[in-house]
């Protein structure tokens, strides 16, 4: 049987001013009809370049420098423009990372679907319209007539991605390229979109090339997996074989960066070093500089090829000469997960948040439509003890970032109090807080690319933070402390003389952590410190946060949607939805046996398709004092009760595990 | 959408009110006595005072502002000191001539700059693109009075193809309109072309154009249905705002070519301190500018479904 | 494109040199009435030559252009600088404080921007009279709102950056946040705008001179020179052509520089 797609020895490079950057080297892959193949790797590994090379859409400065791509036996490079047009969309269709950007904002969904159908195959407009509606129904969108008339901005992210998938499928392509199709979606929506992709592929026998950085996702969808590192495929094989018996040290390391959030607190392992740039590739294995099993004279020999895994019946290929390495058995993880064992009755209460509420009022004079208030926080209670790590978990729109801003004095409370050392800091902007409090309460920000001022050297920024927070230090002491801090986040002293744009994302985040610890703080608030980082880097930063927190004896309030990191780091978990606490308790209890339907949904324990939390929904439902904010998405809602009555807070057992849910109360009363 | 239009019109009225106060206030500050200007330097103080009180000048300023504004809104712009007739009698014919000049200029500028901008933007970095960019920079660097001098030297002095003045003293003559329009076009088309080019380049680089190409639409359809529609939204606003600049250019051009339009009137009035004419001209100029801005905003909202069908964010 | 940027910078540098060295370079006293209506190249007194001819009063045009460069390159940068000081201050305040400060400042600047620029200049100059100081004032008043708009939109974006929040949480003073954390990171677009705006101020001063609202005679001013000889263009084009070339080349130089800077900005 001819493969749908056959890539032979593909090399892709980009022309940059004065040099050529190699993105993909010697990549081969064959996809059989109906087969699902996953392409995994971190950013910069070349996986998107492969997708664009397949579509013959590398842009003006990109070129296929070697190799060939055959679609159903015909060479893509040789296709004339009309034939190429037919293959694009008709033979190979694509689904993109950000569905909102992928759709034309000034055309209705219907028009965009119909033109796609009309471009492939002679059909009447009426027929195309019918096909489009059927396509929307296929991706489980209800009320297709209404959606046809909508513009992209009127739909949620999950709905839009379904539309994009429907659009891709309309001409019945043989191969679907999915480029990070769920990265821009919320966790609960991701689940259902992935399921949908699986179903569609079986229904129409469409082959899939699923590109992702998320190993778990690829594992759940694909038959075969290809792991990429620095522009090369380093391991190819069936999903089971690759994931259970990884033979390339990189695959192994990558898998260990992400412990299963449900297993008991195994520490993520970091991969030391950083991915080298294409100009730094040595003669041998590209992973060599970061590899634990590196051996001089073996791993640095040229022409390292993919070879069949020894003792294997399946076609499991590995690009590693030392593929029979064994992981040291007595390996001591860098940081073991030692729960802080905070005894809340005895340890000091550092921070107390009481009935915190905040509503953003729409005050814009030229707002469109009526003024809309958005409830960000609604009666949130929270405590942080000395040395404790509290994780606040929730989707976008849950109010978790607002909480961080209020704690840091970037926003003011509306109602309720934030008590720190007997001062209500919630009513004070950062500028008006006493210096002792500013020193004690510091923050790590989400985006590593804007956390440092690009116009000042790293050292200048670090010394400034120390000087402002600890004004009694002398000049030489400030400089010394800056060097110590850099050392403690494992950056060499010469980083101080560098500009922020010379650092990688991970290095920037390390500097940001060093800056947060500048004044020996008591509490660190970290707002999604990992979300913008690659898998291996995020593991390293997780470990760093833990060690810094432990070494400095600080408390940590971690705001995150990354449950694996939360599982490893946190002592206590607080689940936020629509500005209200849904569930709270010790991390092992909440994550291993979630009791609130929302937490269960977050943990992937139940798979129900639900619309994304829209601000307008939040507005409708979370009117202060009325029912549960989660009611519109809750699979187990009790009609008549959950909409109108605020859920009671119920304690489960003695371990300070509590949820806000009617369900539990009703069950108990039975 | 309707509430947006109403709000935008309300903002426009408010701006006009502030502008009227600013214009009136500035005119109040003009040194010298109105009576001296009207009655001549040899009038006695007594005569001046009689004239001042007869014409309401002894009232407090805010009172006269109220009267002036009320009359103005009803179309009574006051009396010209220089022409000794109601301002309206001088103003309206002048305005008509300027409208002819402005509309002719726009009729050339808009198609020319959109075409050049789209051509350049579709092939970023090509010879055509570079050529258009350089021409645009050169023409926008030459002030209107300078290009008027250059063009006059070439077409009137050396080639003797065109008349050097546009007085239209023997009735309307389209040939006399050529040079003034050419000067306005030269100075103004570059900016719009540049904006169109930038907008086109932005749109072509968007993911939705990639989607359109990769779903196999014919190239023509990608350009016409997907790129154009979105790429022309930004230049639309720019064109409307450009009318504000065109009004400035019109003053220079009318002055240079002795075209009896509204800009020349404003300038003459300013040089002669003919207060009511200045006020009327300024108010009308601002009104045109503000009205086109409001139209630009409303049109933008109409072209952009994100605003037309409101959204929460 | 790099070549064009260099040409632009070269032209601007040349004019700056001319302005600085005016007393040495100018062959005649710019205001001396020598011999009227001399054509370019005609011999002048003391073995001198009227390289660009003389005007209707017999003043040497080359000398007037050279001294005119000095006056335009004094007043235009001063006016642009004042406009920048005011506009940047307003923009920082509006963008950083938002709310009522922003609403107020934006309303004022929108009202000013509602005027067609030249109408505004005519009104202001008519009111306060034509003098060097008044022209600087008028340019400041009329240009600041445009600068404010640019700065405001840049600040609205920059103030949401993590490093600004970090500075706020450690309690930095307002001036530090505005002038160390925010303003330096807005410099790229502002430098490009400054270049363009300086060119535009030069045009404005030229236009005012051309309309008879510029620097008072007899001192040389490019716009004024064109105004005085305007009626004679058809008979003696040299009287108006050369000042026009002077102003056009200076503005073109600045615009080419701005274009090059903008492209560098996009690339980095």
GROMACS .gro file of C-alpha atoms in nm, chain A residues 331-613:
model
  283
  331UNK     CA    1   2.008   0.734   4.174
  332UNK     CA    2   1.923   0.997   4.425
  333UNK     CA    3   1.691   1.257   4.280
  334UNK     CA    4   1.823   1.608   4.307
  335UNK     CA    5   1.547   1.704   4.538
  336UNK     CA    6   1.331   1.451   4.695
  337UNK     CA    7   0.977   1.546   4.759
  338UNK     CA    8   0.975   1.604   5.125
  339UNK     CA    9   0.640   1.748   5.221
  340UNK     CA   10   0.707   2.053   5.429
  341UNK     CA   11   0.514   1.879   5.706
  342UNK     CA   12   0.386   2.208   5.823
  343UNK     CA   13   0.199   2.159   6.140
  344UNK     CA   14  -0.056   2.430   6.099
  345UNK     CA   15  -0.146   2.443   6.463
  346UNK     CA   16   0.206   2.526   6.569
  347UNK     CA   17   0.370   2.702   6.276
  348UNK     CA   18   0.325   3.071   6.243
  349UNK     CA   19   0.041   3.205   6.033
  350UNK     CA   20   0.203   3.431   5.775
  351UNK     CA   21  -0.078   3.548   5.555
  352UNK     CA   22  -0.448   3.543   5.602
  353UNK     CA   23  -0.695   3.628   5.328
  354UNK     CA   24  -1.046   3.690   5.456
  355UNK     CA   25  -1.358   3.708   5.238
  356UNK     CA   26  -1.167   3.873   4.957
  357UNK     CA   27  -1.384   4.010   4.676
  358UNK     CA   28  -1.304   4.209   4.366
  359UNK     CA   29  -1.520   4.316   4.076
  360UNK     CA   30  -1.384   4.484   3.765
  361UNK     CA   31  -1.628   4.753   3.663
  362UNK     CA   32  -1.649   4.855   3.305
  363UNK     CA   33  -1.584   5.228   3.322
  364UNK     CA   34  -1.480   5.290   2.966
  365UNK     CA   35  -1.666   5.586   2.822
  366UNK     CA   36  -1.685   5.446   2.473
  367UNK     CA   37  -1.751   5.085   2.563
  368UNK     CA   38  -1.964   4.895   2.318
  369UNK     CA   39  -2.289   4.767   2.453
  370UNK     CA   40  -2.385   4.814   2.812
  371UNK     CA   41  -2.135   4.836   3.094
  372UNK     CA   42  -2.028   4.491   3.201
  373UNK     CA   43  -1.892   4.410   3.544
  374UNK     CA   44  -1.677   4.103   3.580
  375UNK     CA   45  -1.654   3.935   3.917
  376UNK     CA   46  -1.293   3.830   3.960
  377UNK     CA   47  -1.296   3.722   4.323
  378UNK     CA   48  -1.593   3.649   4.543
  379UNK     CA   49  -1.540   3.584   4.914
  380UNK     CA   50  -1.211   3.398   4.895
  381UNK     CA   51  -1.050   3.272   5.217
  382UNK     CA   52  -0.693   3.156   5.226
  383UNK     CA   53  -0.412   3.107   5.477
  384UNK     CA   54  -0.040   3.063   5.429
  385UNK     CA   55   0.176   2.935   5.715
  386UNK     CA   56   0.547   2.972   5.757
  387UNK     CA   57   0.734   2.748   5.518
  388UNK     CA   58   0.415   2.624   5.355
  389UNK     CA   59   0.363   2.593   4.981
  390UNK     CA   60   0.007   2.676   4.881
  391UNK     CA   61  -0.099   2.616   4.523
  392UNK     CA   62  -0.392   2.806   4.374
  393UNK     CA   63  -0.530   2.612   4.079
  394UNK     CA   64  -0.784   2.713   3.820
  395UNK     CA   65  -0.845   2.792   3.456
  396UNK     CA   66  -0.812   3.130   3.291
  397UNK     CA   67  -1.080   3.358   3.428
  398UNK     CA   68  -1.088   3.189   3.766
  399UNK     CA   69  -0.953   3.500   3.938
  400UNK     CA   70  -0.619   3.351   4.038
  401UNK     CA   71  -0.413   3.627   3.879
  402UNK     CA   72  -0.629   3.893   4.043
  403UNK     CA   73  -0.555   3.730   4.375
  404UNK     CA   74  -0.181   3.760   4.307
  405UNK     CA   75  -0.215   4.124   4.207
  406UNK     CA   76  -0.401   4.210   4.526
  407UNK     CA   77  -0.149   4.031   4.743
  408UNK     CA   78   0.131   4.227   4.575
  409UNK     CA   79  -0.042   4.565   4.600
  410UNK     CA   80  -0.087   4.602   4.224
  411UNK     CA   81  -0.464   4.608   4.273
  412UNK     CA   82  -0.672   4.702   4.574
  413UNK     CA   83  -0.931   4.492   4.749
  414UNK     CA   84  -1.292   4.581   4.721
  415UNK     CA   85  -1.418   4.383   5.010
  416UNK     CA   86  -1.250   4.165   5.267
  417UNK     CA   87  -0.898   4.181   5.402
  418UNK     CA   88  -0.550   4.050   5.337
  419UNK     CA   89  -0.372   4.036   5.671
  420UNK     CA   90   0.004   4.024   5.683
  421UNK     CA   91   0.175   4.094   6.015
  422UNK     CA   92  -0.152   4.239   6.140
  423UNK     CA   93  -0.165   4.493   5.858
  424UNK     CA   94  -0.443   4.483   5.601
  425UNK     CA   95  -0.213   4.499   5.299
  426UNK     CA   96  -0.506   4.449   5.063
  427UNK     CA   97  -0.600   4.812   5.113
  428UNK     CA   98  -0.249   4.939   5.041
  429UNK     CA   99  -0.085   4.978   4.705
  430UNK     CA  100   0.270   4.847   4.699
  431UNK     CA  101   0.405   5.201   4.709
  432UNK     CA  102   0.216   5.276   5.031
  433UNK     CA  103   0.318   4.962   5.214
  434UNK     CA  104   0.592   4.980   5.476
  435UNK     CA  105   0.926   4.867   5.339
  436UNK     CA  106   0.937   4.570   5.576
  437UNK     CA  107   0.624   4.434   5.412
  438UNK     CA  108   0.746   4.499   5.059
  439UNK     CA  109   1.066   4.316   5.145
  440UNK     CA  110   0.875   4.025   5.294
  441UNK     CA  111   0.630   3.982   5.007
  442UNK     CA  112   0.782   3.938   4.662
  443UNK     CA  113   0.669   3.797   4.331
  444UNK     CA  114   0.782   3.586   4.036
  445UNK     CA  115   0.601   3.670   3.713
  446UNK     CA  116   0.460   3.458   3.436
  447UNK     CA  117   0.628   3.571   3.118
  448UNK     CA  118   1.006   3.535   3.124
  449UNK     CA  119   1.032   3.764   2.822
  450UNK     CA  120   0.896   4.068   3.000
  451UNK     CA  121   1.005   4.002   3.354
  452UNK     CA  122   1.337   4.182   3.305
  453UNK     CA  123   1.382   4.538   3.183
  454UNK     CA  124   1.545   4.502   2.840
  455UNK     CA  125   1.728   4.834   2.881
  456UNK     CA  126   1.924   4.743   3.195
  457UNK     CA  127   2.190   4.479   3.251
  458UNK     CA  128   2.097   4.180   3.465
  459UNK     CA  129   2.336   4.278   3.743
  460UNK     CA  130   2.207   4.635   3.753
  461UNK     CA  131   1.852   4.512   3.800
  462UNK     CA  132   1.948   4.265   4.067
  463UNK     CA  133   2.155   4.516   4.262
  464UNK     CA  134   1.876   4.771   4.237
  465UNK     CA  135   1.626   4.527   4.387
  466UNK     CA  136   1.866   4.449   4.673
  467UNK     CA  137   1.938   4.816   4.735
  468UNK     CA  138   1.572   4.914   4.744
  469UNK     CA  139   1.462   4.628   4.967
  470UNK     CA  140   1.767   4.623   5.194
  471UNK     CA  141   1.879   4.988   5.206
  472UNK     CA  142   2.113   4.933   5.500
  473UNK     CA  143   2.358   4.728   5.297
  474UNK     CA  144   2.676   4.892   5.179
  475UNK     CA  145   2.769   4.899   4.813
  476UNK     CA  146   3.012   4.613   4.838
  477UNK     CA  147   2.762   4.405   5.033
  478UNK     CA  148   2.498   4.466   4.768
  479UNK     CA  149   2.735   4.349   4.496
  480UNK     CA  150   2.826   4.044   4.699
  481UNK     CA  151   2.465   3.954   4.762
  482UNK     CA  152   2.388   3.986   4.391
  483UNK     CA  153   2.662   3.738   4.309
  484UNK     CA  154   2.537   3.502   4.581
  485UNK     CA  155   2.185   3.519   4.447
  486UNK     CA  156   2.298   3.441   4.093
  487UNK     CA  157   2.494   3.152   4.231
  488UNK     CA  158   2.196   3.024   4.427
  489UNK     CA  159   1.983   3.014   4.110
  490UNK     CA  160   2.278   2.839   3.944
  491UNK     CA  161   2.381   3.111   3.705
  492UNK     CA  162   2.744   3.206   3.667
  493UNK     CA  163   2.859   3.548   3.783
  494UNK     CA  164   2.923   3.678   3.433
  495UNK     CA  165   2.548   3.673   3.366
  496UNK     CA  166   2.540   3.994   3.570
  497UNK     CA  167   2.708   4.177   3.282
  498UNK     CA  168   2.468   4.045   3.020
  499UNK     CA  169   2.160   4.209   2.872
  500UNK     CA  170   1.827   4.029   2.921
  501UNK     CA  171   1.790   3.958   2.549
  502UNK     CA  172   2.109   3.753   2.563
  503UNK     CA  173   1.949   3.505   2.803
  504UNK     CA  174   1.724   3.208   2.731
  505UNK     CA  175   1.372   3.191   2.874
  506UNK     CA  176   1.482   2.961   3.153
  507UNK     CA  177   1.776   3.182   3.243
  508UNK     CA  178   1.552   3.488   3.256
  509UNK     CA  179   1.315   3.309   3.489
  510UNK     CA  180   1.613   3.216   3.710
  511UNK     CA  181   1.715   3.582   3.729
  512UNK     CA  182   1.355   3.672   3.813
  513UNK     CA  183   1.358   3.421   4.097
  514UNK     CA  184   1.688   3.559   4.221
  515UNK     CA  185   1.536   3.909   4.210
  516UNK     CA  186   1.233   3.793   4.408
  517UNK     CA  187   1.463   3.658   4.677
  518UNK     CA  188   1.669   3.979   4.681
  519UNK     CA  189   1.535   4.102   5.014
  520UNK     CA  190   1.518   3.762   5.189
  521UNK     CA  191   1.138   3.747   5.160
  522UNK     CA  192   0.897   3.562   5.385
  523UNK     CA  193   0.641   3.489   5.115
  524UNK     CA  194   0.695   3.446   4.743
  525UNK     CA  195   0.396   3.474   4.513
  526UNK     CA  196   0.463   3.295   4.185
  527UNK     CA  197   0.206   3.358   3.911
  528UNK     CA  198   0.226   3.079   3.652
  529UNK     CA  199   0.607   3.080   3.662
  530UNK     CA  200   0.630   2.770   3.443
  531UNK     CA  201   0.360   2.813   3.183
  532UNK     CA  202   0.572   2.990   2.921
  533UNK     CA  203   0.865   2.748   2.948
  534UNK     CA  204   0.956   2.431   2.763
  535UNK     CA  205   0.911   2.097   2.935
  536UNK     CA  206   1.272   2.038   3.033
  537UNK     CA  207   1.322   2.399   3.141
  538UNK     CA  208   1.002   2.401   3.340
  539UNK     CA  209   1.121   2.095   3.532
  540UNK     CA  210   1.442   2.275   3.619
  541UNK     CA  211   1.257   2.585   3.736
  542UNK     CA  212   1.019   2.374   3.945
  543UNK     CA  213   1.315   2.220   4.124
  544UNK     CA  214   1.477   2.558   4.166
  545UNK     CA  215   1.165   2.710   4.320
  546UNK     CA  216   1.149   2.426   4.566
  547UNK     CA  217   1.512   2.450   4.666
  548UNK     CA  218   1.506   2.828   4.698
  549UNK     CA  219   1.192   2.811   4.905
  550UNK     CA  220   1.343   2.548   5.134
  551UNK     CA  221   1.684   2.710   5.167
  552UNK     CA  222   1.539   3.050   5.248
  553UNK     CA  223   1.262   2.918   5.468
  554UNK     CA  224   1.007   3.123   5.273
  555UNK     CA  225   0.645   3.036   5.213
  556UNK     CA  226   0.535   3.001   4.853
  557UNK     CA  227   0.201   3.084   4.702
  558UNK     CA  228   0.209   2.912   4.366
  559UNK     CA  229  -0.050   3.002   4.107
  560UNK     CA  230  -0.057   2.742   3.836
  561UNK     CA  231  -0.261   2.523   3.611
  562UNK     CA  232   0.024   2.275   3.582
  563UNK     CA  233  -0.100   1.993   3.802
  564UNK     CA  234   0.224   1.793   3.779
  565UNK     CA  235   0.422   2.081   3.923
  566UNK     CA  236   0.153   2.144   4.182
  567UNK     CA  237   0.158   1.781   4.282
  568UNK     CA  238   0.531   1.793   4.334
  569UNK     CA  239   0.556   2.128   4.507
  570UNK     CA  240   0.245   2.198   4.703
  571UNK     CA  241   0.149   2.119   5.059
  572UNK     CA  242  -0.196   2.266   5.023
  573UNK     CA  243  -0.411   2.308   4.714
  574UNK     CA  244  -0.686   2.564   4.666
  575UNK     CA  245  -0.909   2.520   4.361
  576UNK     CA  246  -1.060   2.842   4.230
  577UNK     CA  247  -1.344   2.877   3.983
  578UNK     CA  248  -1.529   3.193   3.885
  579UNK     CA  249  -1.368   3.376   4.176
  580UNK     CA  250  -1.480   3.127   4.440
  581UNK     CA  251  -1.299   2.851   4.624
  582UNK     CA  252  -1.438   2.516   4.506
  583UNK     CA  253  -1.216   2.282   4.698
  584UNK     CA  254  -0.921   2.305   4.932
  585UNK     CA  255  -0.707   2.064   5.127
  586UNK     CA  256  -0.375   1.888   5.153
  587UNK     CA  257  -0.227   1.837   4.808
  588UNK     CA  258  -0.220   1.457   4.815
  589UNK     CA  259  -0.585   1.436   4.922
  590UNK     CA  260  -0.718   1.693   4.674
  591UNK     CA  261  -0.522   1.568   4.374
  592UNK     CA  262  -0.555   1.196   4.441
  593UNK     CA  263  -0.920   1.194   4.539
  594UNK     CA  264  -1.083   1.515   4.421
  595UNK     CA  265  -1.435   1.554   4.556
  596UNK     CA  266  -1.569   1.861   4.378
  597UNK     CA  267  -1.701   1.799   4.024
  598UNK     CA  268  -1.486   2.084   3.896
  599UNK     CA  269  -1.167   1.947   4.048
  600UNK     CA  270  -1.257   1.608   3.908
  601UNK     CA  271  -1.295   1.766   3.568
  602UNK     CA  272  -0.959   1.941   3.602
  603UNK     CA  273  -0.793   1.615   3.696
  604UNK     CA  274  -0.934   1.458   3.383
  605UNK     CA  275  -1.129   1.210   3.592
  606UNK     CA  276  -1.442   1.288   3.402
  607UNK     CA  277  -1.470   1.386   3.041
  608UNK     CA  278  -1.764   1.607   2.972
  609UNK     CA  279  -1.775   1.860   2.696
  610UNK     CA  280  -1.838   2.197   2.843
  611UNK     CA  281  -1.822   2.545   2.698
  612UNK     CA  282  -1.531   2.756   2.807
  613UNK     CA  283  -1.588   2.992   3.094
   0.00000   0.00000   0.00000
